[in-house]
PDB file of C-alpha atoms in Angstrom:
ATOM      1  CA  ALA A   1       0.000   0.000   0.000  1.00 77.00           C
ATOM      2  CA  GLN A   2       1.188   3.474  -0.727  1.00 85.00           C
ATOM      3  CA  SER A   3       1.769   6.026   2.016  1.00 92.00           C
ATOM      4  CA  VAL A   4       2.980   9.569   2.435  1.00 95.00           C
ATOM      5  CA  THR A   5       4.783  10.999   5.448  1.00 96.00           C
ATOM      6  CA  GLN A   6       5.085  14.668   6.208  1.00 97.00           C
ATOM      7  CA  PRO A   7       7.172  14.680   9.369  1.00 96.00           C
ATOM      8  CA  ASP A   8       6.588  18.311  10.286  1.00 95.00           C
ATOM      9  CA  ILE A   9       3.107  19.134  11.581  1.00 94.00           C
ATOM     10  CA  HIS A  10       3.923  22.819  12.054  1.00 95.00           C
ATOM     11  CA  ILE A  11       6.687  24.975  10.652  1.00 97.00           C
ATOM     12  CA  THR A  12       7.301  28.620  11.510  1.00 97.00           C
ATOM     13  CA  VAL A  13       9.366  30.728   9.133  1.00 97.00           C
ATOM     14  CA  SER A  14      10.165  34.412   9.099  1.00 97.00           C
ATOM     15  CA  GLU A  15       8.923  36.396   6.146  1.00 97.00           C
ATOM     16  CA  GLY A  16      11.625  36.543   3.502  1.00 97.00           C
ATOM     17  CA  ALA A  17      13.375  33.421   4.759  1.00 98.00           C
ATOM     18  CA  SER A  18      13.721  30.227   2.782  1.00 98.00           C
ATOM     19  CA  LEU A  19      11.409  27.272   3.233  1.00 97.00           C
ATOM     20  CA  GLU A  20      11.647  23.531   2.863  1.00 98.00           C
ATOM     21  CA  LEU A  21       8.743  21.190   3.586  1.00 98.00           C
ATOM     22  CA  ARG A  22       9.572  17.530   3.761  1.00 98.00           C
ATOM     23  CA  CYS A  23       7.701  14.674   2.149  1.00 98.00           C
ATOM     24  CA  ASN A  24       8.569  10.987   2.025  1.00 97.00           C
ATOM     25  CA  TYR A  25       6.527   8.413   0.208  1.00 95.00           C
ATOM     26  CA  SER A  26       6.214   4.670  -0.032  1.00 92.00           C
ATOM     27  CA  TYR A  27       5.065   3.274  -3.336  1.00 85.00           C
ATOM     28  CA  GLY A  28       5.724   0.120  -5.292  1.00 73.00           C
ATOM     29  CA  ALA A  29       6.317   1.715  -8.665  1.00 75.00           C
ATOM     30  CA  THR A  30       7.277   5.107 -10.008  1.00 73.00           C
ATOM     31  CA  PRO A  31       4.874   7.441  -8.303  1.00 84.00           C
ATOM     32  CA  TYR A  32       3.027  10.474  -9.519  1.00 91.00           C
ATOM     33  CA  LEU A  33       3.736  13.118  -6.865  1.00 94.00           C
ATOM     34  CA  PHE A  34       1.923  16.312  -6.032  1.00 95.00           C
ATOM     35  CA  TRP A  35       2.021  19.232  -3.661  1.00 97.00           C
ATOM     36  CA  TYR A  36      -1.240  20.992  -2.871  1.00 96.00           C
ATOM     37  CA  VAL A  37      -1.908  24.039  -0.705  1.00 97.00           C
ATOM     38  CA  GLN A  38      -5.101  24.504   1.285  1.00 93.00           C
ATOM     39  CA  SER A  39      -6.173  27.903   2.560  1.00 89.00           C
ATOM     40  CA  PRO A  40      -9.221  28.441   4.794  1.00 81.00           C
ATOM     41  CA  GLY A  41     -12.404  28.575   2.759  1.00 76.00           C
ATOM     42  CA  GLN A  42     -10.646  27.553  -0.430  1.00 81.00           C
ATOM     43  CA  GLY A  43     -10.167  24.291  -2.204  1.00 84.00           C
ATOM     44  CA  LEU A  44      -6.851  22.538  -2.524  1.00 92.00           C
ATOM     45  CA  GLN A  45      -4.759  24.277  -5.118  1.00 94.00           C
ATOM     46  CA  LEU A  46      -2.150  22.385  -7.088  1.00 94.00           C
ATOM     47  CA  LEU A  47       1.322  23.862  -6.583  1.00 96.00           C
ATOM     48  CA  LEU A  48       3.280  21.423  -8.711  1.00 95.00           C
ATOM     49  CA  LYS A  49       3.500  17.838  -9.875  1.00 93.00           C
ATOM     50  CA  TYR A  50       6.044  15.243 -10.868  1.00 93.00           C
ATOM     51  CA  PHE A  51       5.248  12.543 -13.387  1.00 89.00           C
ATOM     52  CA  SER A  52       8.568  11.814 -15.046  1.00 88.00           C
ATOM     53  CA  GLY A  53      11.623  13.471 -16.536  1.00 89.00           C
ATOM     54  CA  ASP A  54      13.518  16.297 -14.856  1.00 92.00           C
ATOM     55  CA  THR A  55      13.540  15.624 -11.137  1.00 93.00           C
ATOM     56  CA  LEU A  56      13.462  19.319 -10.237  1.00 97.00           C
ATOM     57  CA  VAL A  57      10.019  20.682 -10.971  1.00 97.00           C
ATOM     58  CA  GLN A  58       8.870  24.253 -10.891  1.00 97.00           C
ATOM     59  CA  GLY A  59       5.430  25.239  -9.723  1.00 96.00           C
ATOM     60  CA  ILE A  60       3.295  28.253  -9.164  1.00 95.00           C
ATOM     61  CA  LYS A  61       3.933  31.023  -6.645  1.00 95.00           C
ATOM     62  CA  GLY A  62       7.701  30.501  -6.777  1.00 97.00           C
ATOM     63  CA  PHE A  63       7.655  26.960  -5.364  1.00 98.00           C
ATOM     64  CA  GLU A  64       9.802  24.099  -6.564  1.00 98.00           C
ATOM     65  CA  ALA A  65      10.251  20.482  -5.536  1.00 98.00           C
ATOM     66  CA  GLU A  66      12.854  17.846  -6.130  1.00 97.00           C
ATOM     67  CA  PHE A  67      12.142  14.167  -6.629  1.00 95.00           C
ATOM     68  CA  LYS A  68      14.833  11.960  -5.133  1.00 95.00           C
ATOM     69  CA  ARG A  69      14.134   8.330  -5.876  1.00 92.00           C
ATOM     70  CA  SER A  70      16.971   7.045  -3.694  1.00 92.00           C
ATOM     71  CA  GLN A  71      15.518   8.828  -0.677  1.00 94.00           C
ATOM     72  CA  SER A  72      11.843   8.360  -1.616  1.00 94.00           C
ATOM     73  CA  SER A  73      11.440  12.069  -1.069  1.00 96.00           C
ATOM     74  CA  PHE A  74       9.713  14.962  -2.786  1.00 97.00           C
ATOM     75  CA  ASN A  75      10.536  18.035  -0.710  1.00 98.00           C
ATOM     76  CA  LEU A  76       8.967  21.395  -1.429  1.00 98.00           C
ATOM     77  CA  ARG A  77      11.082  24.536  -1.387  1.00 98.00           C
ATOM     78  CA  LYS A  78      10.740  28.271  -1.762  1.00 98.00           C
ATOM     79  CA  PRO A  79      13.664  30.696  -1.581  1.00 97.00           C
ATOM     80  CA  SER A  80      11.774  33.545   0.082  1.00 97.00           C
ATOM     81  CA  VAL A  81       8.382  33.191   1.722  1.00 97.00           C
ATOM     82  CA  HIS A  82       5.673  35.802   1.829  1.00 96.00           C
ATOM     83  CA  TRP A  83       3.022  36.273   4.510  1.00 95.00           C
ATOM     84  CA  SER A  84       0.435  35.066   1.988  1.00 95.00           C
ATOM     85  CA  ASP A  85       2.139  31.651   1.938  1.00 96.00           C
ATOM     86  CA  ALA A  86       0.733  30.843   5.368  1.00 96.00           C
ATOM     87  CA  ALA A  87      -1.501  27.811   4.784  1.00 96.00           C
ATOM     88  CA  GLU A  88      -1.703  24.035   5.039  1.00 95.00           C
ATOM     89  CA  TYR A  89       0.481  22.127   2.606  1.00 97.00           C
ATOM     90  CA  PHE A  90      -0.219  18.569   1.518  1.00 97.00           C
ATOM     91  CA  CYS A  91       2.013  16.152  -0.288  1.00 97.00           C
ATOM     92  CA  ALA A  92       0.208  13.417  -2.214  1.00 95.00           C
ATOM     93  CA  VAL A  93       1.043  10.344  -4.263  1.00 93.00           C
ATOM     94  CA  GLY A  94      -1.078   8.816  -6.966  1.00 89.00           C
ATOM     95  CA  ALA A  95      -1.220   5.998  -9.444  1.00 77.00           C
ATOM     96  CA  TYR A  96      -2.700   5.910 -12.870  1.00 68.00           C
ATOM     97  CA  SER A  97      -4.419   3.122 -14.676  1.00 61.00           C
ATOM     98  CA  GLY A  98      -5.066   3.098 -18.385  1.00 56.00           C
ATOM     99  CA  GLY A  99      -8.434   4.694 -17.782  1.00 57.00           C
ATOM    100  CA  GLY A 100      -7.118   7.764 -16.005  1.00 62.00           C
ATOM    101  CA  ALA A 101      -6.315   8.980 -12.540  1.00 70.00           C
ATOM    102  CA  ASP A 102      -6.699   6.901  -9.399  1.00 82.00           C
ATOM    103  CA  GLY A 103      -7.370   8.349  -5.987  1.00 88.00           C
ATOM    104  CA  LEU A 104      -4.588  10.165  -4.178  1.00 92.00           C
ATOM    105  CA  THR A 105      -2.967   9.228  -0.898  1.00 93.00           C
ATOM    106  CA  PHE A 106      -2.232  12.332   1.127  1.00 95.00           C
ATOM    107  CA  GLY A 107       0.206  13.097   3.879  1.00 95.00           C
ATOM    108  CA  LYS A 108      -1.148  14.592   7.085  1.00 94.00           C
ATOM    109  CA  GLY A 109      -0.160  18.064   6.050  1.00 95.00           C
ATOM    110  CA  THR A 110       2.232  20.729   7.289  1.00 96.00           C
ATOM    111  CA  HIS A 111       0.858  23.930   8.732  1.00 96.00           C
ATOM    112  CA  LEU A 112       3.051  26.833   7.686  1.00 97.00           C
ATOM    113  CA  ILE A 113       3.157  29.900   9.911  1.00 97.00           C
ATOM    114  CA  ILE A 114       4.862  33.061   8.713  1.00 97.00           C
ATOM    115  CA  GLN A 115       6.384  35.393  11.284  1.00 95.00           C
ATOM    116  CA  PRO A 116       6.612  39.095  10.401  1.00 90.00           C
TER     117      PRO A 116
ATOM    118  CA  GLY B   1      -9.174  26.735 -16.395  1.00 67.00           C
ATOM    119  CA  ALA B   2      -9.929  23.453 -14.579  1.00 86.00           C
ATOM    120  CA  VAL B   3     -12.379  24.806 -12.039  1.00 91.00           C
ATOM    121  CA  VAL B   4     -14.405  22.564  -9.751  1.00 94.00           C
ATOM    122  CA  SER B   5     -17.395  23.910  -7.888  1.00 95.00           C
ATOM    123  CA  GLN B   6     -18.851  22.232  -4.826  1.00 96.00           C
ATOM    124  CA  HIS B   7     -22.205  23.050  -3.260  1.00 96.00           C
ATOM    125  CA  PRO B   8     -23.241  23.680  -0.568  1.00 97.00           C
ATOM    126  CA  SER B   9     -20.203  24.920   1.300  1.00 95.00           C
ATOM    127  CA  TRP B  10     -21.845  24.314   4.658  1.00 96.00           C
ATOM    128  CA  VAL B  11     -24.899  22.321   5.655  1.00 97.00           C
ATOM    129  CA  ILE B  12     -26.515  21.567   9.007  1.00 97.00           C
ATOM    130  CA  CYS B  13     -29.039  18.774   9.243  1.00 95.00           C
ATOM    131  CA  LYS B  14     -30.906  16.782  11.829  1.00 96.00           C
ATOM    132  CA  SER B  15     -29.905  13.253  12.688  1.00 97.00           C
ATOM    133  CA  GLY B  16     -31.666  10.735  10.466  1.00 96.00           C
ATOM    134  CA  THR B  17     -32.100  13.011   7.470  1.00 97.00           C
ATOM    135  CA  SER B  18     -30.260  12.794   4.147  1.00 97.00           C
ATOM    136  CA  VAL B  19     -28.001  15.417   2.622  1.00 97.00           C
ATOM    137  CA  LYS B  20     -26.906  15.787  -0.995  1.00 97.00           C
ATOM    138  CA  ILE B  21     -23.640  17.452  -1.993  1.00 97.00           C
ATOM    139  CA  GLU B  22     -22.956  18.451  -5.588  1.00 97.00           C
ATOM    140  CA  CYS B  23     -19.626  18.592  -7.370  1.00 96.00           C
ATOM    141  CA  ARG B  24     -19.371  20.209 -10.795  1.00 96.00           C
ATOM    142  CA  SER B  25     -16.523  20.632 -13.226  1.00 93.00           C
ATOM    143  CA  LEU B  26     -17.176  24.026 -14.773  1.00 93.00           C
ATOM    144  CA  ASP B  27     -14.815  24.118 -17.710  1.00 89.00           C
ATOM    145  CA  PHE B  28     -13.763  20.581 -18.523  1.00 90.00           C
ATOM    146  CA  GLN B  29     -15.166  17.108 -18.879  1.00 90.00           C
ATOM    147  CA  ALA B  30     -14.553  15.164 -15.705  1.00 89.00           C
ATOM    148  CA  THR B  31     -14.324  11.528 -16.678  1.00 88.00           C
ATOM    149  CA  THR B  32     -13.366  10.642 -13.131  1.00 91.00           C
ATOM    150  CA  MET B  33     -14.487  12.245  -9.896  1.00 94.00           C
ATOM    151  CA  PHE B  34     -13.353  11.507  -6.397  1.00 95.00           C
ATOM    152  CA  TRP B  35     -14.796  12.055  -2.945  1.00 97.00           C
ATOM    153  CA  TYR B  36     -12.619  12.597   0.090  1.00 97.00           C
ATOM    154  CA  ARG B  37     -13.306  13.107   3.748  1.00 96.00           C
ATOM    155  CA  GLN B  38     -11.180  15.320   5.969  1.00 93.00           C
ATOM    156  CA  PHE B  39     -11.335  15.244   9.738  1.00 85.00           C
ATOM    157  CA  PRO B  40     -10.230  18.318  11.715  1.00 81.00           C
ATOM    158  CA  LYS B  41      -6.509  18.916  11.461  1.00 77.00           C
ATOM    159  CA  GLN B  42      -6.048  15.653   9.597  1.00 82.00           C
ATOM    160  CA  SER B  43      -5.385  14.506   6.102  1.00 89.00           C
ATOM    161  CA  LEU B  44      -7.811  13.779   3.302  1.00 93.00           C
ATOM    162  CA  MET B  45      -9.002  10.200   3.087  1.00 94.00           C
ATOM    163  CA  LEU B  46     -10.298   8.845  -0.197  1.00 95.00           C
ATOM    164  CA  MET B  47     -13.846   7.593   0.117  1.00 96.00           C
ATOM    165  CA  ALA B  48     -14.728   6.612  -3.429  1.00 95.00           C
ATOM    166  CA  THR B  49     -13.913   6.992  -7.093  1.00 93.00           C
ATOM    167  CA  SER B  50     -16.560   7.404  -9.742  1.00 92.00           C
ATOM    168  CA  ASN B  51     -16.284   7.217 -13.499  1.00 88.00           C
ATOM    169  CA  GLU B  52     -19.001   8.807 -15.585  1.00 84.00           C
ATOM    170  CA  GLY B  53     -21.786   6.357 -16.274  1.00 82.00           C
ATOM    171  CA  SER B  54     -20.388   3.657 -13.990  1.00 85.00           C
ATOM    172  CA  LYS B  55     -20.947   2.609 -10.422  1.00 88.00           C
ATOM    173  CA  ALA B  56     -18.626   4.166  -7.907  1.00 91.00           C
ATOM    174  CA  THR B  57     -15.764   2.210  -6.396  1.00 92.00           C
ATOM    175  CA  TYR B  58     -15.630   2.581  -2.630  1.00 95.00           C
ATOM    176  CA  GLU B  59     -12.571   2.349  -0.423  1.00 93.00           C
ATOM    177  CA  GLN B  60     -12.428  -0.305   2.235  1.00 93.00           C
ATOM    178  CA  GLY B  61     -14.444   0.672   5.271  1.00 93.00           C
ATOM    179  CA  VAL B  62     -16.694   3.152   3.481  1.00 95.00           C
ATOM    180  CA  GLU B  63     -20.352   2.174   3.591  1.00 94.00           C
ATOM    181  CA  LYS B  64     -21.709   2.403   0.070  1.00 93.00           C
ATOM    182  CA  ASP B  65     -25.313   2.355   1.296  1.00 95.00           C
ATOM    183  CA  LYS B  66     -24.679   5.361   3.512  1.00 96.00           C
ATOM    184  CA  PHE B  67     -22.625   7.380   1.046  1.00 97.00           C
ATOM    185  CA  LEU B  68     -24.432   7.209  -2.278  1.00 96.00           C
ATOM    186  CA  ILE B  69     -22.459   8.524  -5.230  1.00 95.00           C
ATOM    187  CA  ASN B  70     -23.877   9.333  -8.624  1.00 91.00           C
ATOM    188  CA  HIS B  71     -21.827  10.461 -11.620  1.00 89.00           C
ATOM    189  CA  ALA B  72     -24.471  10.731 -14.300  1.00 82.00           C
ATOM    190  CA  SER B  73     -22.756  13.286 -16.531  1.00 90.00           C
ATOM    191  CA  LEU B  74     -19.268  14.440 -17.429  1.00 91.00           C
ATOM    192  CA  THR B  75     -19.681  17.574 -15.329  1.00 93.00           C
ATOM    193  CA  LEU B  76     -21.632  16.488 -12.267  1.00 94.00           C
ATOM    194  CA  SER B  77     -21.197  14.062  -9.419  1.00 94.00           C
ATOM    195  CA  THR B  78     -23.283  13.954  -6.263  1.00 96.00           C
ATOM    196  CA  LEU B  79     -22.666  12.499  -2.836  1.00 97.00           C
ATOM    197  CA  THR B  80     -25.714  11.751  -0.717  1.00 97.00           C
ATOM    198  CA  VAL B  81     -25.198  11.052   2.953  1.00 97.00           C
ATOM    199  CA  THR B  82     -28.207   8.959   3.880  1.00 97.00           C
ATOM    200  CA  SER B  83     -29.667   8.825   7.381  1.00 96.00           C
ATOM    201  CA  ALA B  84     -26.924  11.084   8.651  1.00 96.00           C
ATOM    202  CA  HIS B  85     -25.730  10.787  12.231  1.00 96.00           C
ATOM    203  CA  PRO B  86     -23.445  13.019  14.293  1.00 95.00           C
ATOM    204  CA  GLU B  87     -20.458  10.790  13.537  1.00 94.00           C
ATOM    205  CA  ASP B  88     -20.905  11.654   9.850  1.00 96.00           C
ATOM    206  CA  SER B  89     -20.111  15.282  10.633  1.00 96.00           C
ATOM    207  CA  SER B  90     -16.997  16.125   8.673  1.00 95.00           C
ATOM    208  CA  PHE B  91     -15.530  18.062   5.789  1.00 95.00           C
ATOM    209  CA  TYR B  92     -16.256  16.427   2.441  1.00 97.00           C
ATOM    210  CA  ILE B  93     -14.183  17.368  -0.590  1.00 97.00           C
ATOM    211  CA  CYS B  94     -14.600  16.375  -4.199  1.00 96.00           C
ATOM    212  CA  SER B  95     -12.089  16.413  -7.001  1.00 95.00           C
ATOM    213  CA  ALA B  96     -12.267  15.863 -10.729  1.00 93.00           C
ATOM    214  CA  SER B  97      -9.897  14.686 -13.416  1.00 90.00           C
ATOM    215  CA  GLY B  98     -10.163  14.514 -17.165  1.00 87.00           C
ATOM    216  CA  LEU B  99      -8.367  12.727 -19.953  1.00 79.00           C
ATOM    217  CA  VAL B 100      -6.970  15.559 -22.000  1.00 78.00           C
ATOM    218  CA  GLY B 101      -4.609  18.479 -21.641  1.00 80.00           C
ATOM    219  CA  ASP B 102      -4.045  19.962 -18.207  1.00 78.00           C
ATOM    220  CA  THR B 103      -6.784  17.824 -16.704  1.00 77.00           C
ATOM    221  CA  LYS B 104      -5.122  14.557 -17.595  1.00 81.00           C
ATOM    222  CA  ASN B 105      -3.921  12.658 -14.551  1.00 80.00           C
ATOM    223  CA  ILE B 106      -4.373  15.731 -12.355  1.00 89.00           C
ATOM    224  CA  GLN B 107      -7.111  16.207  -9.796  1.00 92.00           C
ATOM    225  CA  TYR B 108      -8.723  19.604  -9.319  1.00 93.00           C
ATOM    226  CA  PHE B 109     -10.496  20.113  -6.052  1.00 94.00           C
ATOM    227  CA  GLY B 110     -13.685  21.756  -4.930  1.00 94.00           C
ATOM    228  CA  ALA B 111     -13.691  24.026  -1.887  1.00 93.00           C
ATOM    229  CA  GLY B 112     -15.358  21.382   0.258  1.00 95.00           C
ATOM    230  CA  THR B 113     -18.597  20.994   2.183  1.00 96.00           C
ATOM    231  CA  ARG B 114     -18.739  21.142   5.936  1.00 95.00           C
ATOM    232  CA  LEU B 115     -21.488  18.844   7.191  1.00 96.00           C
ATOM    233  CA  SER B 116     -22.767  19.216  10.741  1.00 96.00           C
ATOM    234  CA  VAL B 117     -25.304  16.657  11.921  1.00 96.00           C
ATOM    235  CA  LEU B 118     -27.232  17.606  15.044  1.00 95.00           C
TER     236      LEU B 118
END
């Protein structure tokens, strides 16, 4: 069975500082990996995805993530955070059959707090 | 593009009544829709997967007779919580995925429905 671990429940970062959110996964084959952000009152928004190819992927809002197969990790990074980045971040892994997407397995989320 | 609308955003009902939640893909054809449940300060748990025109596939432990899912068109899926009880109170979130372009193999999420059963 696939699983996703986000070891940090809460992270506090000063505005303008760099950010790294950790994600480790367990999956039997090459996974499809995602990072989503959830803000109060809004749906999950896709930040970025990894399907194949270049292991460093760029996303929206200045985020990037690196897929490291040897470490089963897909950590999310941002060089300089903004107060508007405060939210809940979810890492997810998925599989795909010939008919399309399968359901995602999510990590428990990391709550990001931005200090002024 | 790839917008998913979920309605209502919040519903309160009495124990024993049924509640219907709608999930619509507004600008793409959603061949597959998913329903998740999120408990407070916890992760999303997949409840079921539905393909347009087919019966939904439920995850282990999810009661299919309590959580009725219908995916009758390429833009609409509904989740009906039948005979709701307080333990069904939760945040329900839908997502949709298509087969072409930016919707292929990517799930787009609705804003969720908070269900409170009194």
